[in-house]
mmCIF file of C-alpha atoms in Angstrom:
data_model
loop_
_atom_site.group_PDB
_atom_site.id
_atom_site.type_symbol
_atom_site.label_atom_id
_atom_site.label_comp_id
_atom_site.label_asym_id
_atom_site.label_seq_id
_atom_site.Cartn_x
_atom_site.Cartn_y
_atom_site.Cartn_z
ATOM 1 C CA MET A 1 -0.537 -0.240 0.193
ATOM 2 C CA SER A 2 1.635 3.170 -1.309
ATOM 3 C CA VAL A 3 1.543 6.420 1.364
ATOM 4 C CA GLN A 4 1.749 9.607 0.286
ATOM 5 C CA TYR A 5 4.551 12.160 2.196
ATOM 6 C CA SER A 6 4.035 15.732 1.972
ATOM 7 C CA ILE A 7 7.955 17.144 3.004
ATOM 8 C CA SER A 8 8.527 20.574 3.064
ATOM 9 C CA LEU A 9 12.241 21.882 2.710
ATOM 10 C CA PRO A 10 12.180 25.645 4.563
ATOM 11 C CA ASP A 11 15.552 26.948 3.262
ATOM 12 C CA PRO A 12 16.659 24.687 0.733
ATOM 13 C CA SER A 13 20.401 25.525 0.761
ATOM 14 C CA LYS A 14 20.529 24.446 4.338
ATOM 15 C CA ALA A 15 18.801 20.832 3.118
ATOM 16 C CA ARG A 16 21.943 18.506 2.882
ATOM 17 C CA GLY A 17 23.126 15.562 5.181
ATOM 18 C CA ASN A 18 25.857 15.430 7.341
ATOM 19 C CA ASP A 19 27.721 13.019 4.447
ATOM 20 C CA LEU A 20 27.998 15.709 1.414
ATOM 21 C CA ASP A 21 28.153 12.404 -0.744
ATOM 22 C CA LEU A 22 24.959 11.353 0.347
ATOM 23 C CA SER A 23 22.970 14.288 0.534
ATOM 24 C CA PHE A 24 21.299 16.123 -1.740
ATOM 25 C CA THR A 25 23.142 18.419 -4.328
ATOM 26 C CA ALA A 26 19.934 19.792 -6.037
ATOM 27 C CA ASN A 27 19.215 23.520 -6.360
ATOM 28 C CA GLY A 28 15.594 23.421 -7.463
ATOM 29 C CA ALA A 29 12.163 21.878 -6.844
ATOM 30 C CA ASP A 30 12.496 19.467 -9.902
ATOM 31 C CA GLU A 31 15.882 18.730 -8.744
ATOM 32 C CA PHE A 32 15.007 18.239 -5.104
ATOM 33 C CA ALA A 33 12.151 15.646 -6.197
ATOM 34 C CA ALA A 34 14.572 13.850 -8.701
ATOM 35 C CA GLN A 35 16.987 12.990 -6.216
ATOM 36 C CA LEU A 36 14.437 11.598 -3.831
ATOM 37 C CA GLN A 37 12.280 9.499 -6.283
ATOM 38 C CA GLN A 38 16.277 7.981 -7.064
ATOM 39 C CA ALA A 39 16.432 7.461 -3.771
ATOM 40 C CA LEU A 40 13.437 5.693 -3.292
ATOM 41 C CA ARG A 41 13.248 3.439 -6.964
ATOM 42 C CA THR A 42 16.805 2.382 -6.603
ATOM 43 C CA THR A 43 19.313 0.911 -3.561
ATOM 44 C CA SER A 44 22.551 3.374 -5.065
ATOM 45 C CA LEU A 45 22.042 5.407 -1.684
ATOM 46 C CA PHE A 46 21.194 2.698 0.263
ATOM 47 C CA GLU A 47 24.561 1.017 -0.587
ATOM 48 C CA ARG A 48 26.396 4.425 -0.707
ATOM 49 C CA TRP A 49 25.331 4.507 3.071
ATOM 50 C CA ARG A 50 26.031 0.944 4.096
ATOM 51 C CA ASP A 51 29.601 1.000 2.982
ATOM 52 C CA ARG A 52 30.333 3.564 4.903
ATOM 53 C CA GLN A 53 29.140 1.688 8.065
ATOM 54 C CA SER A 54 31.409 0.271 10.681
ATOM 55 C CA ASP A 55 30.438 -3.705 9.637
ATOM 56 C CA PRO A 56 28.193 -3.350 6.572
ATOM 57 C CA ASP A 57 27.630 -7.036 6.340
ATOM 58 C CA ASP A 58 25.624 -6.033 9.908
ATOM 59 C CA VAL A 59 23.565 -3.834 8.161
ATOM 60 C CA ASN A 60 19.916 -4.820 8.430
ATOM 61 C CA PRO A 61 19.281 -5.389 4.217
ATOM 62 C CA GLU A 62 15.589 -4.634 5.021
ATOM 63 C CA MET A 63 16.909 -1.053 4.927
ATOM 64 C CA GLY A 64 17.479 -1.079 1.693
ATOM 65 C CA ALA A 65 13.908 -1.346 0.554
ATOM 66 C CA THR A 66 12.977 -0.049 -2.930
ATOM 67 C CA ASP A 67 10.038 1.003 -4.579
ATOM 68 C CA PRO A 68 10.493 0.813 -8.401
ATOM 69 C CA ALA A 69 7.027 2.523 -8.719
ATOM 70 C CA ALA A 70 7.703 5.748 -6.331
ATOM 71 C CA THR A 71 6.998 9.115 -7.527
ATOM 72 C CA VAL A 72 8.263 12.591 -6.364
ATOM 73 C CA THR A 73 6.965 15.854 -7.319
ATOM 74 C CA GLY A 74 8.322 19.509 -6.225
ATOM 75 C CA GLU A 75 7.151 22.821 -6.143
ATOM 76 C CA GLN A 76 8.543 26.192 -5.226
ATOM 77 C CA ALA A 77 6.746 28.117 -2.911
ATOM 78 C CA ASP A 78 8.176 31.376 -2.065
ATOM 79 C CA LEU A 79 11.869 30.085 -0.507
ATOM 80 C CA ARG A 80 10.839 26.678 0.245
ATOM 81 C CA ILE A 81 10.604 23.782 -1.621
ATOM 82 C CA ASN A 82 7.786 21.318 -0.912
ATOM 83 C CA LEU A 83 7.981 17.737 -2.281
ATOM 84 C CA VAL A 84 5.308 15.157 -2.657
ATOM 85 C CA ALA A 85 6.181 11.414 -2.410
ATOM 86 C CA ILE A 86 4.211 8.537 -2.722
ATOM 87 C CA THR A 87 5.570 4.896 -1.959
ATOM 88 C CA SER A 88 5.376 1.953 -0.572
ATOM 89 C CA ILE A 89 8.720 2.253 1.788
ATOM 90 C CA PRO A 90 8.169 1.840 5.133
ATOM 91 C CA GLY A 91 7.847 5.266 6.831
ATOM 92 C CA GLU A 92 10.848 4.435 9.126
ATOM 93 C CA ILE A 93 13.159 4.097 5.826
ATOM 94 C CA PHE A 94 11.809 6.721 4.160
ATOM 95 C CA LYS A 95 12.668 9.045 7.224
ATOM 96 C CA GLN A 96 16.307 7.664 7.630
ATOM 97 C CA ARG A 97 16.724 8.509 3.506
ATOM 98 C CA MET A 98 15.562 11.974 3.801
ATOM 99 C CA ARG A 99 17.944 12.520 7.385
ATOM 100 C CA LEU A 100 20.746 11.141 4.737
ATOM 101 C CA LEU A 101 19.644 13.828 2.025
ATOM 102 C CA ALA A 102 18.589 16.511 4.161
ATOM 103 C CA GLY A 103 20.304 16.145 7.562
ATOM 104 C CA ASN A 104 17.654 17.635 9.457
ATOM 105 C CA HIS A 105 16.401 20.684 7.274
ATOM 106 C CA TRP A 106 13.412 19.297 6.505
ATOM 107 C CA GLU A 107 9.822 18.928 7.779
ATOM 108 C CA LEU A 108 7.015 16.468 7.263
ATOM 109 C CA ARG A 109 3.796 18.337 6.506
ATOM 110 C CA ASN A 110 1.211 15.244 5.938
ATOM 111 C CA VAL A 111 1.555 12.010 6.016
ATOM 112 C CA ARG A 112 -1.678 10.303 3.391
#
C-alpha cells in the first residue's frame, strides 16, 4: 500500500545531510524531487550509506527496501520547496533516507 508524504524544505540551501556524498546536491524543486525519487526507487543511496558503516555486513538488508513505482513531485513556494512523495517504502526507512539527503533541514507536513 502506498503512502503519500508531504515534505517541506524551508531553506533549500541548507537541505543537506551530514555526509556530502549522501546528501542532496539539488538547487531547484525538480532536482530535489528527482534525487529523492532516485533514492526511493533504487538501492544506490542505501548502498553508499551501508558501505560507510563500520560493519556493512551487519546492516539489516531490509533498510535497502526500494519502490520502483515511487513518484516524487516538487514545487517552489516562495523560498521553500514542497515535495510530495508517493511510495510503499515503510515510514522509518523513508525518514532515514530523508535524514541522509537533507539532514535535519526538512519538515514532514502530512502523511496520507
